Tab-separated table of C-alpha atoms in Angstrom:
chain	number	residue	atom	x	y	z
M	1	LYS	CA	15.263	-53.394	-21.536
M	2	SER	CA	14.398	-51.839	-18.600
M	3	THR	CA	14.885	-47.622	-18.221
M	4	GLU	CA	15.494	-47.670	-14.302
M	5	SER	CA	18.170	-49.244	-12.351
M	6	ARG	CA	17.949	-52.212	-10.704
M	7	CYS	CA	17.623	-52.401	-7.244
M	8	ILE	CA	20.658	-55.200	-5.907
M	9	SER	CA	22.335	-55.255	-2.497
M	10	ASP	CA	25.797	-55.256	-1.648
M	11	PRO	CA	27.393	-58.753	-2.376
M	12	ALA	CA	28.917	-60.075	1.012
M	13	SER	CA	31.559	-60.241	0.132
M	14	LEU	CA	31.609	-56.511	-0.183
M	15	LEU	CA	30.786	-56.131	3.231
M	16	GLY	CA	33.727	-58.383	4.236
M	17	ASN	CA	31.649	-61.345	5.137
M	18	SER	CA	32.434	-63.757	2.847
M	19	GLN	CA	33.960	-66.766	4.354
M	20	SER	CA	36.026	-68.542	2.130
M	21	SER	CA	37.463	-66.084	0.212
M	22	SER	CA	39.593	-62.382	0.195
M	23	PRO	CA	37.074	-59.614	-1.162
M	24	ALA	CA	40.456	-58.171	-2.466
M	25	ALA	CA	40.545	-61.586	-4.395
M	26	GLU	CA	37.496	-61.404	-6.237
M	27	ILE	CA	36.237	-57.825	-6.584
M	28	PRO	CA	37.941	-55.531	-8.884
M	29	ILE	CA	38.661	-52.445	-7.323
M	30	HIS	CA	40.093	-49.317	-8.719
M	31	VAL	CA	40.919	-46.302	-5.957
M	32	LEU	CA	41.831	-42.889	-7.083
M	33	LEU	CA	44.153	-40.613	-5.058
M	34	SER	CA	43.775	-36.903	-5.546
M	35	ASP	CA	46.847	-34.803	-6.369
M	36	ASP	CA	47.565	-33.178	-2.753
M	37	GLY	CA	46.935	-37.024	-1.413
M	38	ALA	CA	44.151	-35.992	0.845
M	39	LEU	CA	41.341	-37.986	-0.691
M	40	GLY	CA	41.021	-41.180	-1.980
M	41	VAL	CA	37.888	-42.852	-4.519
M	42	ALA	CA	36.741	-45.968	-4.379
M	43	PHE	CA	35.299	-48.020	-7.196
M	44	LEU	CA	33.483	-51.488	-6.358
M	45	LEU	CA	32.517	-53.623	-9.392
M	46	GLN	CA	29.992	-56.094	-7.695
M	47	SER	CA	27.956	-58.626	-10.230
M	48	SER	CA	25.713	-61.157	-10.082
M	49	SER	CA	28.473	-63.418	-10.943
M	50	PHE	CA	30.299	-62.957	-7.435
M	51	ASP	CA	28.942	-66.161	-5.043
M	52	GLY	CA	28.482	-64.096	-2.000
M	53	TRP	CA	25.772	-62.162	-4.164
M	54	ASP	CA	22.174	-63.921	-3.002
M	55	GLY	CA	20.360	-62.630	-6.282
M	56	SER	CA	17.892	-60.551	-4.202
M	57	ASP	CA	16.371	-57.131	-5.448
M	58	ARG	CA	16.259	-55.548	-1.323
M	59	GLY	CA	17.542	-51.684	-1.131
M	60	ARG	CA	16.960	-48.583	-2.563
M	61	THR	CA	16.085	-48.094	-6.211
M	62	LEU	CA	17.723	-45.011	-7.867
M	63	ASN	CA	16.079	-43.623	-10.876
M	64	HIS	CA	17.054	-40.484	-12.689
M	65	SER	CA	13.443	-40.341	-14.730
M	66	ARG	CA	15.417	-41.623	-17.720
M	67	THR	CA	13.199	-40.533	-21.000
M	68	PHE	CA	15.508	-41.082	-23.712
M	69	SER	CA	17.493	-44.272	-24.631
M	70	PHE	CA	20.559	-46.195	-23.186
M	71	SER	CA	23.995	-46.004	-24.299
M	72	PRO	CA	24.369	-49.959	-25.296
M	73	SER	CA	27.994	-49.699	-24.303
M	74	ILE	CA	26.820	-51.060	-20.470
M	75	GLN	CA	25.856	-54.539	-19.773
M	76	GLU	CA	23.892	-54.651	-16.647
M	77	LYS	CA	25.152	-57.342	-14.983
M	78	ASP	CA	28.396	-56.653	-14.735
M	79	VAL	CA	28.651	-52.622	-13.903
M	80	LEU	CA	26.580	-52.071	-10.743
M	81	GLY	CA	28.612	-50.701	-7.656
M	82	LYS	CA	29.559	-48.830	-5.156
M	83	ILE	CA	31.936	-45.886	-4.468
M	84	VAL	CA	33.260	-44.929	-1.377
M	85	ILE	CA	34.895	-41.166	-0.537
M	86	PHE	CA	37.354	-41.402	2.135
M	87	PRO	CA	40.242	-38.909	3.817
M	88	THR	CA	43.970	-39.714	3.220
M	89	PRO	CA	46.175	-39.332	6.340
M	90	LEU	CA	46.792	-36.045	4.773
M	91	MET	CA	43.744	-34.902	5.375
M	92	MET	CA	43.440	-36.869	9.214
M	93	THR	CA	46.887	-34.644	9.522
M	94	PHE	CA	45.055	-31.435	8.258
M	95	ASN	CA	42.376	-32.343	10.567
M	96	SER	CA	45.145	-32.473	13.661
M	97	ASN	CA	46.320	-28.988	13.075
M	98	MET	CA	43.089	-27.640	13.280
M	99	GLU	CA	42.752	-29.367	16.396
M	100	SER	CA	46.085	-27.905	17.795
M	101	LYS	CA	44.721	-25.163	17.173
M	102	HIS	CA	40.852	-25.791	18.343
M	103	PRO	CA	41.402	-28.009	20.828
M	104	HIS	CA	38.120	-28.022	22.244
M	105	HIS	CA	37.023	-29.884	19.026
M	106	SER	CA	38.213	-32.810	19.774
M	107	CYS	CA	38.276	-34.609	16.681
M	108	LEU	CA	38.102	-38.869	16.856
M	109	LEU	CA	36.185	-39.976	14.175
M	110	THR	CA	36.434	-40.234	10.413
M	111	ALA	CA	33.579	-39.855	8.014
M	112	SER	CA	34.157	-41.502	4.886
M	113	LEU	CA	30.928	-41.465	2.665
M	114	HIS	CA	29.204	-44.272	0.698
M	115	CYS	CA	27.153	-44.802	-2.561
M	116	SER	CA	26.052	-48.159	-3.237
M	117	ASN	CA	23.703	-49.725	-6.078
M	118	LEU	CA	25.217	-47.867	-8.819
M	119	ARG	CA	25.937	-48.701	-12.553
M	120	ILE	CA	30.047	-47.775	-12.697
M	121	ALA	CA	30.490	-47.865	-16.717
M	122	GLY	CA	34.084	-46.296	-15.554
M	123	PHE	CA	35.928	-49.458	-14.965
M	124	SER	CA	35.023	-49.952	-19.401
M	125	ALA	CA	35.933	-46.677	-20.362
M	126	HIS	CA	39.236	-46.145	-21.346
M	127	THR	CA	40.503	-45.014	-17.869
M	128	THR	CA	39.000	-43.591	-14.657
M	129	ARG	CA	41.890	-41.628	-13.663
M	130	ASN	CA	39.525	-38.728	-15.307
M	131	LEU	CA	36.505	-39.166	-13.392
M	132	LEU	CA	38.938	-36.472	-9.929
M	133	TRP	CA	39.040	-33.381	-10.547
M	134	SER	CA	41.079	-30.094	-8.574
M	135	THR	CA	38.251	-27.142	-7.997
M	136	SER	CA	38.858	-24.285	-5.791
M	137	LEU	CA	35.077	-23.715	-7.011
M	138	VAL	CA	32.844	-25.181	-5.386
M	139	PRO	CA	28.736	-23.398	-6.377
M	140	VAL	CA	26.476	-22.199	-4.363
M	141	THR	CA	23.657	-23.991	-2.338
M	142	LYS	CA	20.942	-21.739	-1.655
M	143	ALA	CA	21.453	-19.356	-3.688
M	144	SER	CA	20.751	-21.668	-6.803
M	145	GLN	CA	17.873	-22.398	-5.952
M	146	ASN	CA	16.364	-19.131	-6.462
M	147	ILE	CA	17.602	-18.670	-9.216
M	148	ILE	CA	16.042	-21.532	-10.906
M	149	LYS	CA	12.608	-20.099	-9.625
M	150	GLN	CA	13.415	-16.476	-11.288
M	151	ASN	CA	14.526	-18.148	-14.636
M	152	ARG	CA	11.471	-20.544	-14.931
M	153	GLY	CA	8.974	-19.537	-17.856
M	154	THR	CA	11.435	-16.876	-19.096
M	155	GLY	CA	10.963	-18.252	-22.614
M	156	ASP	CA	14.499	-18.956	-22.439
M	157	HIS	CA	13.549	-23.093	-23.250
M	158	ASP	CA	13.265	-23.018	-18.985
M	159	ILE	CA	17.093	-24.502	-18.744
M	160	THR	CA	18.379	-23.074	-15.742
M	161	PRO	CA	21.882	-22.362	-14.354
M	162	LEU	CA	23.869	-24.683	-12.939
M	163	CYS	CA	23.910	-22.113	-9.591
M	164	ASP	CA	23.986	-18.293	-8.089
M	165	GLY	CA	27.710	-18.542	-7.881
M	166	PHE	CA	30.321	-20.295	-6.471
M	167	ARG	CA	32.127	-20.204	-3.466
M	168	ARG	CA	36.128	-19.626	-3.627
M	169	VAL	CA	37.759	-22.265	-1.260
M	170	LEU	CA	40.637	-23.570	-0.018
M	171	SER	CA	40.800	-27.094	-1.322
M	172	ALA	CA	38.101	-29.059	-3.282
M	173	TYR	CA	37.147	-32.287	-5.670
M	174	ILE	CA	34.487	-33.061	-8.277
M	175	LEU	CA	34.003	-36.121	-8.880
M	176	PHE	CA	32.520	-37.843	-12.739
M	177	ASN	CA	30.663	-41.493	-12.098
M	178	ASP	CA	29.243	-42.616	-15.326
M	179	GLU	CA	25.753	-44.354	-14.907
M	180	ASP	CA	24.727	-45.034	-18.586
M	181	ASP	CA	23.241	-42.685	-19.850
M	182	GLY	CA	25.774	-39.567	-18.136
M	183	TYR	CA	27.444	-38.833	-15.217
M	184	ARG	CA	26.575	-37.741	-11.370
M	185	ILE	CA	28.855	-34.483	-10.855
M	186	THR	CA	29.982	-33.864	-7.784
M	187	TRP	CA	31.784	-31.562	-5.486
M	188	ILE	CA	33.010	-32.371	-2.972
M	189	THR	CA	35.050	-30.461	-0.022
M	190	ASN	CA	36.156	-31.272	3.493
M	191	ALA	CA	33.719	-31.438	6.398
M	192	ASN	CA	35.907	-28.855	8.838
M	193	ILE	CA	35.230	-26.431	5.931
M	194	SER	CA	32.233	-24.625	5.970
M	195	ASN	CA	30.611	-23.903	2.428
M	196	ASP	CA	30.219	-20.311	3.675
M	197	GLU	CA	33.889	-19.636	3.994
M	198	GLY	CA	36.010	-17.976	1.596
M	199	ASP	CA	34.646	-15.562	-1.644
M	200	LEU	CA	31.758	-15.631	-3.434
M	201	VAL	CA	32.390	-15.255	-6.862
M	202	HIS	CA	29.976	-14.626	-10.093
M	203	GLN	CA	29.837	-16.696	-13.004
M	204	HIS	CA	30.630	-14.159	-16.147
M	205	SER	CA	31.372	-16.813	-18.711
M	206	SER	CA	29.562	-16.340	-22.374
M	207	PRO	CA	27.556	-18.699	-22.972
M	208	LEU	CA	28.874	-20.821	-26.297
M	209	SER	CA	27.509	-21.329	-29.878
M	210	HIS	CA	23.879	-23.433	-28.890
M	211	LYS	CA	21.500	-23.414	-25.945
M	212	PRO	CA	19.785	-27.305	-25.675
M	213	GLN	CA	16.224	-27.128	-25.912
M	214	CYS	CA	15.586	-28.746	-22.955
M	215	ASN	CA	17.325	-28.834	-19.164
M	216	ILE	CA	21.001	-31.726	-19.769
M	217	LEU	CA	21.882	-31.472	-16.350
M	218	GLN	CA	19.131	-32.599	-14.259
M	219	ASN	CA	19.056	-32.738	-10.110
M	220	PRO	CA	20.335	-36.651	-9.065
M	221	ASP	CA	18.801	-39.075	-6.501
M	222	GLU	CA	18.757	-37.683	-2.859
M	223	ASN	CA	20.061	-39.135	-0.310
M	224	ALA	CA	21.864	-41.295	-2.097
M	225	TRP	CA	24.724	-40.798	-0.560
M	226	GLU	CA	25.775	-42.531	2.952
M	227	LYS	CA	28.190	-41.401	6.225
M	228	CYS	CA	29.524	-43.868	7.542
M	229	PHE	CA	31.974	-43.056	10.757
M	230	SER	CA	34.990	-45.351	11.773
M	231	GLU	CA	37.479	-44.890	14.867
M	232	ALA	CA	40.267	-42.535	13.298
M	233	ASP	CA	43.223	-44.273	15.512
M	234	THR	CA	42.380	-47.929	14.763
M	235	GLY	CA	39.903	-48.251	11.617
M	236	ARG	CA	36.973	-49.727	13.242
M	237	ILE	CA	32.690	-49.212	12.302
M	238	HIS	CA	31.704	-46.784	14.688
M	239	HIS	CA	27.967	-47.506	15.532
M	240	GLY	CA	27.067	-44.423	17.948
M	241	GLU	CA	26.889	-41.000	17.969
M	242	SER	CA	29.064	-39.416	16.101
M	243	GLY	CA	30.118	-35.964	17.580
M	244	ASN	CA	33.004	-34.267	16.504
M	245	CYS	CA	34.463	-35.660	13.322
M	246	PHE	CA	36.556	-35.112	10.225
M	247	GLY	CA	36.501	-36.539	6.053
M	248	PRO	CA	34.589	-35.495	2.948
M	249	GLU	CA	31.618	-34.095	2.643
M	250	ILE	CA	29.141	-33.465	-0.603
M	251	SER	CA	28.510	-29.980	-0.941
M	252	TYR	CA	26.569	-29.851	-4.827
M	253	GLU	CA	25.124	-32.518	-7.145
M	254	ARG	CA	24.176	-32.485	-10.288
M	255	TYR	CA	23.791	-35.200	-13.644
M	256	LEU	CA	24.793	-34.261	-16.986
M	257	ARG	CA	22.541	-36.017	-19.385
M	258	VAL	CA	24.485	-37.235	-22.400
M	259	ASP	CA	21.550	-39.078	-23.906
M	260	ALA	CA	19.739	-35.909	-23.448
M	261	LEU	CA	22.775	-33.873	-25.344
M	262	LEU	CA	23.155	-35.905	-28.197
M	263	ASN	CA	19.310	-35.739	-28.979
M	264	ASP	CA	19.372	-32.029	-28.580
M	265	ILE	CA	22.170	-32.016	-31.382
M	266	LEU	CA	20.712	-34.594	-33.760
M	267	HIS	CA	17.291	-32.777	-33.405
M	268	ARG	CA	18.818	-29.518	-34.128
M	269	ARG	CA	20.920	-30.553	-37.082
M	270	GLN	CA	17.877	-32.222	-38.814
M	271	PHE	CA	20.386	-35.085	-40.212
M	272	PHE	CA	18.417	-36.438	-42.736
M	273	LEU	CA	19.770	-40.095	-41.966
M	274	PHE	CA	17.849	-40.049	-38.812
M	275	LYS	CA	14.551	-38.929	-40.185
M	276	GLU	CA	11.843	-41.627	-40.746
M	277	LYS	CA	12.225	-41.291	-44.430
M	278	SER	CA	15.714	-43.439	-43.848
M	279	VAL	CA	13.964	-46.095	-42.404
M	280	PRO	CA	11.250	-48.308	-44.233
M	281	ASN	CA	8.979	-48.859	-41.254
M	282	GLU	CA	5.468	-46.445	-42.014
M	283	SER	CA	5.347	-46.962	-37.969
M	284	LEU	CA	8.516	-44.437	-37.291
M	285	LYS	CA	7.386	-42.065	-39.296
M	286	GLY	CA	7.818	-38.390	-37.685
M	287	ARG	CA	9.625	-40.274	-35.342
M	288	MET	CA	13.581	-38.835	-34.483
M	289	MET	CA	15.701	-42.211	-33.541
M	290	MET	CA	18.255	-42.327	-31.841
M	291	PRO	CA	21.354	-43.874	-32.772
M	292	GLU	CA	23.447	-46.314	-30.356
M	293	PHE	CA	26.389	-44.593	-28.847
M	294	PHE	CA	29.464	-44.356	-26.677
M	295	TYR	CA	31.048	-41.547	-25.330
M	296	ASN	CA	34.256	-41.023	-23.198
M	297	LEU	CA	34.948	-37.990	-20.827
M	298	VAL	CA	38.042	-35.942	-22.270
M	299	SER	CA	38.538	-32.896	-20.230
M	300	VAL	CA	37.132	-30.467	-17.345
M	301	SER	CA	38.576	-26.905	-17.482
M	302	ASN	CA	38.730	-24.338	-14.250
M	303	GLU	CA	36.066	-22.563	-15.555
M	304	LEU	CA	33.522	-26.304	-15.702
M	305	GLN	CA	33.402	-26.507	-19.412
M	306	VAL	CA	33.573	-30.221	-19.723
M	307	THR	CA	34.296	-32.056	-23.020
M	308	ILE	CA	32.924	-35.919	-24.203
M	309	ALA	CA	33.733	-37.466	-26.874
M	310	ILE	CA	30.852	-39.313	-28.930
M	311	VAL	CA	30.127	-41.470	-31.528
M	312	PHE	CA	27.193	-43.066	-33.099
M	313	SER	CA	26.076	-45.874	-35.671
M	314	ASN	CA	25.001	-44.080	-38.857
M	315	LEU	CA	20.902	-45.307	-39.192
M	316	ALA	CA	21.315	-44.323	-43.199
M	317	ALA	CA	23.769	-47.081	-43.187
M	318	SER	CA	22.472	-49.481	-41.295
M	319	CYS	CA	19.718	-49.296	-43.392
M	320	HIS	CA	21.520	-49.267	-46.670
M	321	THR	CA	19.911	-46.575	-47.777
M	322	SER	CA	22.710	-44.960	-49.129
M	323	LYS	CA	26.153	-47.051	-50.155
M	324	LYS	CA	28.218	-43.646	-50.081
M	325	SER	CA	27.270	-42.602	-45.830
M	326	PRO	CA	29.176	-43.765	-43.216
M	327	PRO	CA	29.046	-46.157	-40.256
M	328	SER	CA	29.612	-44.150	-37.253
M	329	LEU	CA	29.806	-40.588	-37.337
M	330	GLY	CA	31.908	-38.560	-34.015
M	331	VAL	CA	31.871	-35.494	-32.326
M	332	VAL	CA	33.524	-34.070	-29.961
M	333	VAL	CA	31.260	-31.180	-27.638
M	334	MET	CA	32.516	-28.639	-25.146
M	335	VAL	CA	29.606	-28.416	-22.518
M	336	SER	CA	29.232	-25.305	-20.589
M	337	LEU	CA	27.979	-26.768	-16.700
M	338	TRP	CA	27.335	-23.457	-15.965
M	339	ASP	CA	24.288	-22.854	-18.956
M	340	GLN	CA	24.260	-25.706	-20.310
M	341	SER	CA	25.487	-24.383	-23.332
M	342	TYR	CA	27.535	-26.242	-25.807
M	343	ASN	CA	30.178	-25.809	-28.885
M	344	GLU	CA	30.847	-28.546	-31.149
M	345	LEU	CA	34.516	-29.031	-31.420
M	346	LYS	CA	34.791	-31.448	-34.306
M	347	TRP	CA	33.063	-33.888	-36.385
M	348	VAL	CA	34.650	-37.140	-37.710
M	349	GLN	CA	33.109	-39.947	-39.397
M	350	HIS	CA	34.678	-43.651	-39.851
M	351	PRO	CA	35.075	-45.387	-42.900
M	352	SER	CA	34.612	-48.321	-41.446
M	353	CYS	CA	33.135	-48.688	-37.645
M	354	ARG	CA	29.941	-51.536	-37.191
M	355	GLY	CA	29.088	-53.127	-34.109
M	356	GLU	CA	29.485	-52.554	-30.610
M	357	ALA	CA	33.477	-53.466	-29.947
M	358	ALA	CA	34.379	-51.612	-32.690
M	359	LEU	CA	32.282	-48.266	-32.230
M	360	LYS	CA	33.619	-48.411	-28.350
M	361	GLY	CA	36.430	-48.713	-29.474
M	362	TRP	CA	36.751	-45.838	-32.130
M	363	CYS	CA	35.419	-43.673	-29.274
M	364	HIS	CA	38.560	-44.608	-26.415
M	365	GLU	CA	40.829	-43.473	-29.857
M	366	LEU	CA	38.670	-40.621	-30.370
M	367	ALA	CA	39.082	-38.807	-26.841
M	368	MET	CA	42.887	-40.385	-26.066
M	369	ASN	CA	43.620	-37.980	-29.646
M	370	TRP	CA	41.482	-34.921	-28.355
M	371	ARG	CA	43.770	-35.420	-25.083
M	372	MET	CA	47.159	-36.284	-26.887
M	373	ARG	CA	46.726	-33.137	-28.089
M	374	GLY	CA	45.830	-31.108	-25.936
M	375	CYS	CA	48.008	-31.714	-23.592
M	376	GLY	CA	50.885	-31.990	-26.201
M	377	VAL	CA	52.095	-35.516	-25.183
M	378	GLY	CA	53.648	-37.812	-28.549
M	379	ILE	CA	53.597	-36.536	-32.095
M	380	PHE	CA	52.195	-33.190	-30.692
M	381	CYS	CA	55.388	-32.079	-28.396
M	382	VAL	CA	56.386	-31.967	-32.097
M	383	ASP	CA	56.149	-28.122	-34.495
M	384	LYS	CA	53.378	-28.792	-36.262
M	385	THR	CA	54.678	-27.774	-39.293
M	386	LYS	CA	56.905	-31.092	-39.648
M	387	LEU	CA	53.243	-33.223	-39.079
M	388	LEU	CA	51.291	-34.504	-42.131
M	389	PRO	CA	47.305	-34.629	-41.739
M	390	THR	CA	46.974	-37.728	-41.489
M	391	HIS	CA	48.979	-37.508	-38.026
M	392	GLN	CA	46.193	-35.472	-36.546
M	393	ASN	CA	44.107	-38.497	-36.034
M	394	TRP	CA	47.116	-40.116	-34.236
M	395	ALA	CA	46.691	-42.046	-30.893
M	396	GLY	CA	49.426	-43.860	-29.402
M	397	GLU	CA	49.663	-47.027	-26.636
M	398	ILE	CA	49.723	-45.713	-22.788
M	399	HIS	CA	50.322	-47.390	-19.775
M	400	GLU	CA	48.671	-46.770	-16.448
M	401	CYS	CA	52.290	-47.511	-14.217
M	402	ASN	CA	52.648	-44.934	-11.476
M	403	ILE	CA	55.827	-43.608	-11.884
M	404	ASP	CA	57.651	-40.232	-12.930
M	405	GLU	CA	61.084	-41.959	-14.854
M	406	ASP	CA	59.474	-42.002	-18.517
M	407	LEU	CA	57.150	-38.354	-17.628
M	408	ASP	CA	59.802	-36.473	-19.325
M	409	ASP	CA	60.195	-38.592	-22.876
M	410	ASP	CA	56.394	-37.997	-23.486
M	411	ILE	CA	56.848	-34.698	-24.234
M	412	ASN	CA	60.464	-35.664	-25.404
M	413	GLU	CA	60.786	-33.242	-28.770
M	414	PRO	CA	63.793	-35.072	-30.300
M	415	LEU	CA	61.929	-38.428	-29.554
M	416	TRP	CA	59.001	-38.014	-31.079
M	417	GLU	CA	60.339	-36.319	-34.262
M	418	ASN	CA	62.352	-38.768	-34.825
M	419	HIS	CA	59.725	-40.502	-34.842
M	420	VAL	CA	57.294	-38.569	-36.630
M	421	SER	CA	60.084	-38.689	-39.824
M	422	GLN	CA	59.510	-42.331	-39.431
M	423	LEU	CA	56.333	-42.327	-40.448
M	424	ARG	CA	56.175	-39.989	-43.224
M	425	SER	CA	58.659	-41.806	-44.854
M	426	GLY	CA	57.321	-45.155	-43.896
M	427	GLY	CA	54.408	-45.415	-46.290
M	428	ARG	CA	52.003	-48.331	-44.723
M	429	ASN	CA	54.625	-49.959	-42.787
M	430	LEU	CA	53.679	-50.225	-39.235
M	431	ILE	CA	55.995	-47.851	-37.023
M	432	LEU	CA	55.854	-48.290	-33.493
M	433	PRO	CA	56.161	-45.328	-31.429
M	434	PRO	CA	59.331	-45.631	-29.239
M	435	LYS	CA	56.839	-45.678	-26.107
M	436	HIS	CA	53.595	-45.691	-24.395
M	437	ILE	CA	52.071	-42.877	-22.964
M	438	SER	CA	51.729	-42.309	-19.500
M	439	MET	CA	48.243	-41.333	-18.268
M	440	SER	CA	49.534	-39.561	-15.572
M	441	SER	CA	51.072	-37.402	-18.479
M	442	LEU	CA	46.819	-37.040	-19.508
M	443	TYR	CA	45.484	-36.592	-16.127
M	444	THR	CA	47.217	-35.353	-13.470
M	445	SER	CA	44.299	-34.791	-11.149
M	446	ALA	CA	44.843	-37.880	-9.826
M	447	ASP	CA	46.973	-41.562	-8.976
M	448	MET	CA	45.167	-44.866	-9.734
M	449	VAL	CA	45.433	-47.467	-8.212
M	450	SER	CA	43.827	-51.163	-8.614
M	451	ASN	CA	43.694	-54.822	-7.103
M	452	GLN	CA	43.932	-56.364	-10.774
M	453	ALA	CA	47.468	-57.611	-10.228
M	454	VAL	CA	45.724	-59.464	-7.343
M	455	ASN	CA	42.227	-60.321	-9.080
M	456	ASN	CA	45.163	-62.418	-11.207
M	457	ALA	CA	46.561	-63.908	-9.054
M	458	ILE	CA	50.468	-62.205	-9.912
M	459	PRO	CA	52.535	-62.729	-6.983
M	460	VAL	CA	52.473	-58.777	-5.311
M	461	LYS	CA	53.679	-57.808	-2.304
M	462	ARG	CA	53.304	-53.776	-2.537
M	463	ILE	CA	51.197	-51.251	-4.320
M	464	ILE	CA	52.402	-48.130	-4.117
M	465	SER	CA	50.921	-44.668	-5.987
M	466	ARG	CA	52.854	-41.896	-7.992
M	467	LYS	CA	52.472	-38.389	-5.645
M	468	SER	CA	50.535	-40.404	-2.391
M	469	PRO	CA	52.885	-41.777	-0.123
M	470	ILE	CA	49.521	-44.307	0.401
M	471	GLU	CA	50.820	-47.775	-0.285
M	472	LEU	CA	48.580	-50.770	-0.595
M	473	ILE	CA	50.521	-53.877	1.351
M	474	TYR	CA	49.890	-56.905	1.178
M	475	GLY	CA	51.915	-60.240	2.975
């Protein structure tokens, strides 16, 4: 399998050139709307199976200089796509208010940001809501260049900090995109708000337990984002001079290598099952083998500490060298984006999980379990003394509907206490939970809307979000 992203041109239907059908009826689309309603992020999935794609390899090649193995969860044919970051009417209203105070800054154009030919693995994750987060801190770019130079050759494994400090702004966003072996992390601000505005905040957080042997944060591809302009009142594409415009802007970007993180964990622990003696092949002698692995983003804290659930196959079990070895292992890791240090929060094992589909499903369950515990929803809103040890692995069913009516029931202690009582007395009988957990209870930074109903030819007139006044209307 190639270690470079294939460069595939946008399908004609994605660009609105299809003569036979609407792009909304063929191309899977997920739209994230920020909790303040000012920003939207659209993920458009493209595939060679679309009629509008001509199969050519024209365009720009995206390469992260990958030296580690790919996560096998990615099927090349169905994860290439495009990301569009766009302003909503609320951001337009905010900028209109600025115009009224500064009439000489006439803004007639809106700007959107496009990044094409990306791997978008978030479509196969447990949710896409976990990819957009609100923040008030934006890394300082110029200072970060200086500190990177100062830290080279200091003997600390050449690990460079994320930046020199942060600029505190009124509103900003962090976007994650799963690109096969890790996450592209993008800080987004309003283009009309300068990065030089606001207080400079220096990072003083204590490092976590472990330092990696090499950088797990790397520079992404340069010039990956293209800015497109449109008329604010009509939405028509503008091809002339941009002049004064408003919209989102990329303030900072890094790439978190999950494969490098897992490699560092395994190398540091020196697992006997990943040594050459576990594999009866002399050609692998002395080499650390990378297992089949899957991962999911669990959460992002205000201190820029990212929690990720990783599961991987046990090579010793697959080689039949130990009948007692579990076939799969998992670890929940917290990574500090500031200095790349990390903590292993919990190790788990699965007695029967084998194969890609099973590993992927277990990874989803592990991520959901950890997030539900952290948010205190479902049975985790019940007093801990009433839970059995086996209940700690509970992960309830979820739904993606953007509604507020059932959110209170996700943390309704009497409701879930009754369910816990049934679980305790039910033995091995299947006890259904009283409700599905709303993803809005777990990830509050973004609402998610999609065209799944349109793809499936289900009659629908409007698609609404929970907080934003934006609606997608058909007909």
